[in-house]
XYZ file of C-alpha atoms in Angstrom:
586
model
C -12.316 15.297 23.787
C -13.530 11.891 22.605
C -14.241 11.479 18.916
C -17.795 12.816 18.494
C -18.528 10.362 15.688
C -17.610 7.425 17.910
C -19.771 8.905 20.676
C -22.682 9.339 18.293
C -22.345 5.756 17.127
C -22.403 4.581 20.757
C -25.403 6.751 21.696
C -27.369 5.738 18.612
C -26.765 2.057 19.357
C -28.070 2.618 22.886
C -31.101 4.503 21.540
C -31.953 1.615 19.199
C -31.976 -0.781 22.162
C -34.160 1.597 24.198
C -36.595 2.100 21.318
C -36.817 -1.468 20.018
C -35.631 -3.845 22.711
C -32.482 -5.540 24.048
C -32.396 -8.019 21.164
C -31.042 -5.125 19.074
C -27.817 -4.989 21.119
C -24.948 -4.461 18.723
C -27.181 -3.247 15.884
C -25.372 -0.985 13.420
C -26.886 2.522 13.399
C -25.507 2.904 9.846
C -23.959 6.284 10.612
C -22.588 8.025 7.529
C -21.315 11.474 6.585
C -24.146 13.411 4.936
C -23.741 13.970 1.216
C -25.177 17.499 1.395
C -24.975 20.130 4.189
C -28.764 20.564 4.212
C -29.018 16.997 5.527
C -26.887 17.775 8.567
C -23.347 16.600 9.190
C -24.190 12.905 9.541
C -27.067 10.566 8.768
C -28.104 7.421 10.638
C -29.962 5.116 8.263
C -30.650 2.063 10.426
C -34.411 2.707 10.479
C -34.739 1.664 6.845
C -33.663 -1.930 7.519
C -35.252 -2.060 10.974
C -38.599 -0.988 9.544
C -38.622 -4.054 7.317
C -37.573 -6.297 10.179
C -40.349 -5.118 12.517
C -42.994 -4.465 9.865
C -43.320 -0.811 10.859
C -42.858 2.387 8.828
C -39.151 3.336 8.842
C -40.015 6.927 9.692
C -41.830 5.733 12.813
C -38.765 3.691 13.792
C -36.525 6.692 13.148
C -38.651 8.907 15.378
C -38.536 6.326 18.170
C -34.742 6.277 17.928
C -34.562 10.081 18.036
C -36.901 10.186 21.067
C -34.582 7.788 22.900
C -31.356 9.456 21.795
C -29.248 11.325 24.340
C -26.992 13.510 22.241
C -27.596 17.074 23.349
C -23.979 17.475 24.382
C -22.861 16.502 20.868
C -25.548 17.701 18.471
C -27.246 21.043 17.977
C -29.953 19.482 15.819
C -31.380 15.987 15.392
C -34.307 15.445 13.061
C -36.093 12.769 11.098
C -36.105 13.364 7.362
C -37.455 11.676 4.254
C -38.673 8.095 4.554
C -36.719 7.418 7.756
C -33.311 9.080 7.830
C -31.984 10.620 11.039
C -30.045 13.798 10.285
C -27.547 14.943 12.911
C -25.763 18.288 13.093
C -22.791 18.612 15.439
C -22.557 21.568 17.802
C -20.154 24.334 16.826
C -18.249 24.060 20.103
C -17.871 20.307 19.590
C -16.273 20.924 16.196
C -13.951 23.507 17.714
C -13.001 20.987 20.379
C -12.211 18.458 17.653
C -9.527 20.726 16.201
C -8.038 21.482 19.615
C -7.893 17.748 20.379
C -6.275 16.956 17.026
C -3.535 19.496 17.654
C -2.776 17.885 21.027
C -2.656 14.371 19.560
C 0.384 13.296 17.537
C -1.791 10.559 15.990
C -4.325 13.149 14.778
C -7.261 11.234 16.227
C -6.359 7.847 14.745
C -6.640 5.200 17.492
C -4.520 2.058 17.519
C -6.239 -1.164 16.499
C -8.148 -2.724 19.421
C -6.873 -6.207 18.476
C -3.382 -5.882 16.990
C -2.254 -8.687 14.691
C 1.036 -10.037 13.455
C 0.973 -9.512 9.701
C 3.463 -10.961 7.236
C 3.365 -9.067 3.957
C 5.031 -10.485 0.852
C 5.828 -7.769 -1.694
C 8.318 -6.397 -4.223
C 10.101 -9.778 -4.787
C 12.500 -8.966 -7.671
C 14.729 -11.642 -9.215
C 18.474 -11.899 -8.677
C 20.484 -10.909 -11.793
C 17.427 -9.276 -13.347
C 16.475 -5.616 -13.529
C 13.491 -4.394 -11.571
C 10.901 -3.231 -14.078
C 7.661 -1.256 -14.015
C 5.785 -4.333 -12.790
C 7.822 -4.233 -9.577
C 6.745 -0.622 -9.045
C 3.196 -1.602 -8.192
C 4.032 -4.449 -5.824
C 6.712 -2.411 -4.059
C 4.827 0.815 -3.414
C 1.435 -0.779 -2.728
C 3.128 -3.106 -0.253
C 5.023 -0.224 1.333
C 1.852 1.861 1.766
C 0.052 -1.072 3.400
C 3.016 -1.682 5.721
C 3.018 1.957 6.809
C -0.740 2.031 7.472
C -0.785 -1.273 9.351
C 2.194 -0.302 11.512
C 0.644 3.092 12.252
C -2.457 1.297 13.518
C -0.354 -0.745 15.929
C -0.075 -4.061 14.125
C 3.214 -5.966 14.153
C 4.213 -6.044 10.496
C 6.867 -8.420 9.180
C 8.133 -7.527 5.716
C 9.094 -10.471 3.506
C 10.815 -9.586 0.265
C 10.537 -13.001 -1.398
C 13.279 -12.494 -3.985
C 13.930 -15.020 -6.731
C 17.376 -16.271 -5.739
C 17.242 -19.993 -6.498
C 16.306 -22.445 -9.199
C 17.302 -23.642 -12.660
C 18.437 -20.270 -14.164
C 21.245 -20.022 -11.620
C 23.141 -22.806 -13.340
C 23.652 -20.690 -16.451
C 24.196 -17.500 -14.427
C 26.963 -19.028 -12.340
C 28.633 -20.561 -15.397
C 28.485 -17.188 -17.148
C 30.072 -15.633 -14.049
C 32.905 -18.182 -14.246
C 33.461 -17.444 -17.942
C 33.314 -13.688 -17.490
C 35.363 -13.610 -14.290
C 34.311 -12.470 -10.846
C 35.835 -9.003 -11.145
C 34.168 -8.292 -14.479
C 30.865 -9.702 -13.197
C 30.942 -7.473 -10.131
C 31.732 -4.470 -12.346
C 28.866 -5.298 -14.722
C 26.314 -5.813 -11.966
C 27.477 -2.839 -9.896
C 26.541 -0.432 -12.702
C 23.083 -1.932 -12.802
C 23.369 -3.863 -16.066
C 21.614 -6.915 -14.664
C 19.546 -7.433 -17.789
C 22.658 -7.409 -19.969
C 24.296 -10.040 -17.771
C 21.206 -12.254 -17.766
C 20.611 -11.972 -21.512
C 24.241 -12.820 -22.299
C 23.968 -15.946 -20.155
C 20.711 -16.883 -21.866
C 22.194 -16.518 -25.351
C 25.104 -18.772 -24.424
C 22.738 -21.335 -22.924
C 20.626 -21.403 -26.105
C 23.521 -21.349 -28.616
C 26.324 -23.312 -26.944
C 25.539 -26.971 -26.112
C 28.678 -27.319 -24.015
C 27.735 -24.271 -21.944
C 24.185 -25.616 -21.551
C 25.519 -28.944 -20.255
C 27.790 -27.160 -17.795
C 24.876 -24.976 -16.657
C 22.649 -27.995 -16.001
C 25.375 -29.679 -14.003
C 25.953 -26.463 -12.069
C 22.318 -26.523 -10.921
C 22.933 -29.959 -9.436
C 26.086 -28.836 -7.605
C 24.298 -25.713 -6.353
C 21.368 -27.652 -4.955
C 23.687 -30.240 -3.421
C 25.407 -27.504 -1.417
C 28.797 -27.386 -3.160
C 30.677 -24.620 -1.341
C 32.483 -23.180 -4.385
C 29.220 -22.983 -6.304
C 27.495 -21.375 -3.335
C 30.300 -18.802 -3.098
C 29.724 -17.719 -6.709
C 25.976 -17.746 -6.138
C 26.458 -15.404 -3.171
C 28.297 -12.945 -5.435
C 25.273 -12.763 -7.711
C 22.913 -12.313 -4.777
C 25.068 -9.659 -3.093
C 25.530 -7.542 -6.220
C 21.844 -7.807 -7.096
C 20.823 -6.884 -3.565
C 23.037 -3.805 -3.742
C 21.171 -2.775 -6.884
C 17.755 -3.481 -5.309
C 18.660 -1.328 -2.304
C 19.679 1.564 -4.544
C 16.257 1.432 -6.224
C 14.447 1.173 -2.879
C 16.381 4.140 -1.528
C 15.444 6.289 -4.524
C 11.856 5.112 -4.353
C 11.629 5.927 -0.646
C 10.355 2.568 0.577
C 11.162 0.891 3.875
C 12.605 -2.440 2.662
C 16.091 -3.373 3.897
C 18.427 -6.365 3.697
C 16.846 -7.694 6.885
C 13.538 -8.067 5.034
C 14.927 -10.352 2.324
C 13.573 -13.850 2.724
C 14.241 -15.349 -0.686
C 13.372 -18.687 -2.218
C 16.687 -20.138 -1.029
C 15.739 -19.505 2.599
C 13.181 -22.313 2.504
C 15.453 -25.030 1.063
C 16.031 -26.778 4.413
C 12.299 -27.497 4.786
C 11.352 -28.643 1.283
C 11.939 -32.356 1.873
C 10.038 -32.104 5.134
C 7.106 -30.362 3.427
C 6.960 -33.059 0.760
C 7.121 -35.905 3.278
C 4.412 -34.377 5.445
C 2.009 -33.872 2.550
C 2.620 -37.390 1.270
C 2.223 -38.944 4.724
C -1.097 -37.142 5.219
C -2.424 -38.346 1.886
C -2.475 -34.824 0.463
C 0.114 -35.499 -2.262
C 0.779 -38.476 -4.512
C 3.180 -39.375 -7.289
C 1.732 -38.602 -10.703
C 3.799 -39.170 -13.856
C 6.949 -39.227 -11.725
C 6.232 -35.960 -9.857
C 4.826 -35.577 -6.353
C 1.633 -33.547 -6.750
C -1.165 -32.242 -4.579
C -4.645 -31.965 -6.065
C -6.607 -29.467 -3.930
C -10.353 -29.719 -4.266
C -12.066 -27.235 -6.556
C -9.200 -26.630 -8.981
C -9.732 -28.162 -12.412
C -8.386 -27.570 -15.902
C -10.320 -26.823 -19.072
C -10.846 -30.527 -19.587
C -12.398 -30.865 -16.141
C -9.490 -32.880 -14.736
C -8.038 -31.912 -11.337
C -5.180 -29.417 -11.561
C -1.919 -30.557 -9.974
C 0.233 -28.455 -7.688
C 3.718 -29.882 -8.218
C 5.417 -30.303 -4.862
C 8.471 -32.202 -6.130
C 9.456 -32.527 -9.790
C 10.066 -35.844 -11.495
C 13.837 -35.213 -11.395
C 13.688 -34.875 -7.615
C 14.079 -31.080 -7.608
C 11.761 -28.495 -6.170
C 10.195 -25.452 -7.800
C 8.468 -22.305 -6.621
C 5.288 -24.226 -5.722
C 7.105 -26.122 -2.973
C 8.857 -22.953 -1.852
C 5.545 -21.114 -1.522
C 4.106 -23.992 0.512
C 7.121 -23.912 2.820
C 6.764 -20.135 3.117
C 3.147 -20.383 4.323
C 4.148 -23.035 6.847
C 7.085 -20.956 8.124
C 5.162 -17.696 8.343
C 2.450 -19.209 10.499
C 4.476 -21.709 12.528
C 7.696 -19.755 13.103
C 6.738 -16.095 12.661
C 3.300 -16.454 14.266
C 1.406 -14.530 11.610
C -2.333 -14.013 12.019
C -2.627 -12.538 8.548
C -0.576 -13.334 5.436
C -0.719 -10.717 2.677
C 0.585 -11.320 -0.845
C 0.917 -8.206 -3.011
C 1.031 -9.783 -6.466
C -0.171 -9.028 -9.972
C -3.653 -10.250 -10.781
C -2.296 -13.020 -13.021
C -0.539 -14.715 -10.104
C -3.641 -14.294 -7.988
C -5.841 -16.419 -10.256
C -4.669 -19.992 -9.715
C -1.223 -20.680 -8.253
C -1.434 -18.964 -4.864
C -5.063 -19.971 -4.171
C -3.964 -23.573 -4.768
C -1.052 -23.122 -2.359
C -3.435 -21.739 0.280
C -5.861 -24.640 -0.243
C -3.116 -27.254 0.230
C -1.746 -25.423 3.279
C -5.230 -25.324 4.798
C -5.782 -29.029 4.134
C -2.414 -29.758 5.768
C -3.439 -27.849 8.896
C -0.611 -25.358 8.554
C -2.834 -22.293 8.543
C -4.764 -22.901 11.754
C -6.659 -19.694 12.501
C -4.340 -17.622 10.322
C -5.727 -16.086 7.165
C -3.903 -15.772 3.844
C -5.116 -12.979 1.599
C -4.185 -11.945 -1.894
C -3.666 -8.257 -2.636
C -3.858 -8.340 -6.447
C -3.109 -5.366 -8.668
C -3.733 -4.571 -12.317
C -1.402 -3.641 -15.140
C 0.322 -0.384 -15.977
C -0.750 0.443 -19.549
C 0.690 2.660 -22.248
C -1.434 5.184 -24.144
C -2.186 2.427 -26.656
C -4.053 0.497 -23.954
C -1.456 -2.291 -23.925
C 1.095 -3.252 -21.279
C 3.445 -0.296 -20.708
C 6.750 -0.848 -22.521
C 9.748 1.133 -23.684
C 10.012 2.417 -27.242
C 12.102 -0.628 -28.114
C 9.280 -2.879 -26.928
C 11.102 -4.079 -23.787
C 9.817 -3.885 -20.229
C 10.482 -0.449 -18.774
C 13.312 -0.556 -16.255
C 12.272 0.867 -12.916
C 15.556 2.766 -12.550
C 14.976 4.431 -15.942
C 11.455 5.338 -14.875
C 12.750 6.997 -11.708
C 15.355 8.908 -13.713
C 12.715 10.246 -16.071
C 10.370 11.158 -13.219
C 13.041 13.340 -11.632
C 14.140 14.860 -14.954
C 10.588 15.833 -15.810
C 10.031 17.200 -12.307
C 13.126 19.414 -12.626
C 11.549 21.036 -15.685
C 8.169 21.277 -13.957
C 9.633 22.928 -10.870
C 11.511 25.445 -13.025
C 8.372 26.158 -15.035
C 6.312 26.703 -11.864
C 8.784 29.279 -10.510
C 8.675 27.795 -7.039
C 9.764 29.829 -4.014
C 12.610 27.442 -3.185
C 16.277 28.496 -3.136
C 18.265 27.204 -6.095
C 20.380 24.856 -3.949
C 17.209 23.125 -2.695
C 15.526 22.689 -6.057
C 17.223 19.398 -6.906
C 15.928 17.813 -3.698
C 12.478 19.287 -4.340
C 12.449 17.897 -7.874
C 13.255 14.443 -6.510
C 10.419 14.701 -4.001
C 7.973 15.904 -6.635
C 9.015 13.433 -9.333
C 9.083 10.320 -7.165
C 5.981 11.462 -5.283
C 4.100 11.997 -8.543
C 5.047 8.534 -9.782
C 3.970 6.838 -6.552
C 0.772 8.824 -6.113
C -0.356 8.193 -9.692
C -0.166 4.476 -8.954
C -1.590 4.502 -5.422
C -4.493 6.830 -6.238
C -5.957 4.246 -8.610
C -7.970 1.331 -7.314
C -5.182 -1.254 -7.195
C -7.225 -4.033 -8.838
C -7.702 -1.948 -11.982
C -5.300 -1.319 -14.839
C -4.278 2.302 -15.325
C -2.774 4.290 -18.180
C 0.666 5.768 -17.531
C 0.559 9.500 -18.339
C 3.478 11.776 -17.401
C 1.586 15.007 -18.032
C -1.316 14.051 -15.796
C 0.742 12.651 -12.937
C 3.075 15.696 -12.787
C 0.282 18.272 -12.987
C -0.065 20.745 -10.121
C -3.840 20.545 -10.307
C -6.277 17.680 -9.965
C -5.907 14.529 -7.909
C -2.114 14.274 -8.199
C 0.889 14.027 -5.914
C 2.259 17.478 -6.848
C -1.124 19.070 -6.113
C -1.191 17.616 -2.588
C 2.454 18.507 -1.989
C 1.697 22.042 -3.122
C -1.381 22.157 -0.861
C 0.782 21.304 2.129
C 3.436 23.849 1.158
C 0.730 26.464 0.654
C -0.522 25.991 4.221
C 3.010 26.198 5.568
C 3.546 29.452 3.688
C 0.697 30.987 5.710
C 2.702 30.499 8.900
C 5.809 32.046 7.386
C 3.751 35.102 6.522
C 2.102 35.023 9.953
C 5.493 35.172 11.620
C 6.258 38.227 9.533
C 3.259 40.148 10.834
C 3.271 38.707 14.385
C 0.214 38.305 16.559
C -1.679 35.391 18.105
C -1.070 32.020 16.587
C 1.831 33.215 14.466
C 3.967 30.273 15.513
C 1.409 27.791 14.220
C -0.003 26.566 17.506
C -3.449 28.070 17.201
C -3.461 29.629 20.696
C -6.864 29.977 22.344
C -10.191 28.320 21.611
C -11.076 27.215 18.100
C -14.385 28.689 17.051
C -16.280 27.252 14.087
C -18.867 29.600 12.608
C -18.631 29.540 8.809
C -19.825 26.754 6.533
C -16.356 26.380 5.015
C -14.825 26.041 8.490
C -17.362 23.365 9.363
C -16.707 21.455 6.140
C -12.958 21.521 6.780
C -13.299 20.259 10.356
C -15.591 17.448 9.263
C -13.007 16.422 6.693
C -10.226 16.505 9.299
C -12.402 14.335 11.514
C -12.567 11.696 8.763
C -8.804 11.037 8.704
C -9.135 8.107 11.084
C -11.749 6.420 8.877
C -9.532 6.885 5.828
C -6.546 5.207 7.477
C -8.743 2.417 8.823
C -10.141 1.953 5.315
C -6.670 1.383 3.889
C -5.989 -1.353 6.447
C -9.425 -2.964 6.339
C -9.803 -3.074 2.560
C -6.063 -3.043 1.667
C -6.726 -0.121 -0.681
C -4.312 2.831 -0.492
C -6.439 4.803 -2.965
C -8.944 5.442 -0.160
C -6.364 7.581 1.629
C -5.443 9.331 -1.632
C -9.077 10.255 -2.216
C -9.382 11.509 1.344
C -6.295 13.724 1.079
C -7.473 15.197 -2.225
C -10.847 16.034 -0.671
C -9.079 17.542 2.354
C -6.987 19.764 0.085
C -10.130 20.860 -1.731
C -11.912 21.594 1.554
C -8.943 23.690 2.676
C -8.962 25.656 -0.579
C -12.641 26.481 -0.107
C -11.981 27.490 3.493
C -9.004 29.669 2.594
C -10.880 31.428 -0.201
C -13.914 32.276 1.930
C -12.436 32.705 5.416
C -9.606 35.282 5.749
C -6.862 33.961 7.988
C -4.128 36.571 8.397
C -6.622 39.352 7.729
C -9.309 37.991 10.014
C -11.515 40.542 11.820
C -9.894 39.956 15.218
C -6.985 38.164 16.855
C -9.153 35.376 18.310
C -10.591 34.505 14.882
C -7.130 34.725 13.344
C -5.718 32.317 15.933
C -8.666 29.968 15.497
C -8.212 29.828 11.737
C -4.468 29.378 12.073
C -5.265 26.352 14.233
C -7.382 24.987 11.388
C -4.471 25.570 9.022
C -2.086 23.779 11.361
C -4.383 20.767 11.725
C -4.731 20.612 7.946
C -0.988 20.766 7.324
C -0.273 18.060 9.882
C -2.938 15.791 8.422
C -1.678 16.276 4.869
C 1.887 15.537 5.969
C 0.845 12.487 7.971
C -1.341 11.144 5.171
C 1.313 11.617 2.510
C 3.826 9.999 4.848
C 1.617 6.912 5.131
C 1.764 6.729 1.339
C 5.550 7.055 1.411
C 5.480 10.517 -0.191
C 7.411 13.598 0.940
C 5.571 16.744 2.010
C 7.880 19.715 1.247
C 7.395 22.898 3.267
C 8.188 25.106 0.264
C 7.097 24.829 -3.347
């Protein structure tokens, strides 16, 4: 059957036109889930605003809407309440039909977007010859969750992993590679000691004038396209990429080599970008550098802030690369929406200036760039999360610890998983806990990193939701043991909704589509996390008050097994959109 909420929205909109006139075509009925069962299943609150508009009591407007509403095939009760709310209660058979429809729909009631877009999403972006650290965790998994949700809704999503693979530091890195030897370099980088390699190069650059001179000259030969220099540069990129992929594989994200579009990719267009901006009067030479001064960006002294397009030495920096990236993503990729998953610090000035210059240059057209900023990961001292030595926490070390702690947690919980499967389960639980702890927080806010909380099997955590899914699946294993209708998990026969806990569970299942849409519309994965936690809670209440395997009759048993099946599928699908495993046994 059609989504009853969508039908209600349509019928209420028609009733508003009938009651108040055709000029109200397209008016929002303000349909919301009721906060309390005594107020029905849904409330339409449009009468409050319409009362002010027409100078009539909202309750009178609400009654006129109800009198014009044709919803008897959807609702068992429609009534005006309070100062002008319209309370709507869905029919029991409609709710039963919802579950049957969900079980027949592999998308679980989530429609594809009516106007699909091409979306380029810029996320993760580690630096060549540098370790990925905890800061990359947020960009990588937030970006991955948004990619999954947008693709599920039917948008064409183009991943751009804008890695740092060009610029001044590569002079010293390549010279250090030459000194160390290619074989030793490959060995060092292959074991993941990227930080050690980088720091050694930095020390030599700072302490050895001859090395520093060679490094500066190497930058020139690199940027001029010297083939031998490029060959050594490719070694650094290849070994670093191998390390990045190992981290992505462990983290369970969808980035691949094909998604790498690093800074070096845009080199062929940098001169062209500079010439075009200068020719259009959008950039001028200032103190030897070619700069753009987008309107509205000023420093503390009130002077216009420059965006350096070309440096005084003739080289280009990340500002020019980011300008070229915007131009390429719109002109060549055809993006309607450009998303940048970056820490809040980057979101304050640099990228908004890039967008302003790109807009002034006409490169954006109707395309829209949008920042997706995120806050910091904090330690228990309220400061930026660091290792005990005071260094940035390596992401690989964080993943190791997550799995190690999960191994202990799984052993402590005495899970019903065979011993040979426990290692895989611990990986799913540990990595899932780490990702969920991040995604369940509003991304724009800082959050405190807490192992005990994130690995807990109760509360709004990844392990709790994984356990909730496994718990539902265990019902079907027991059902197969006793046989009878619905034992295979299909929920044979009609679904009948009689109890309050059944109703609450179905209403929560019905809200899955809104939760997924909310992630895409607001670019906030925590909305889906909150939904899944509330679904798990609704299932617990249902399971505690409505016997499933010991139901009074086979028809009720089959109906409730259908509710269990719909819940399990929704939990699995929702966790999958977050990039988190949903084990069948825990």
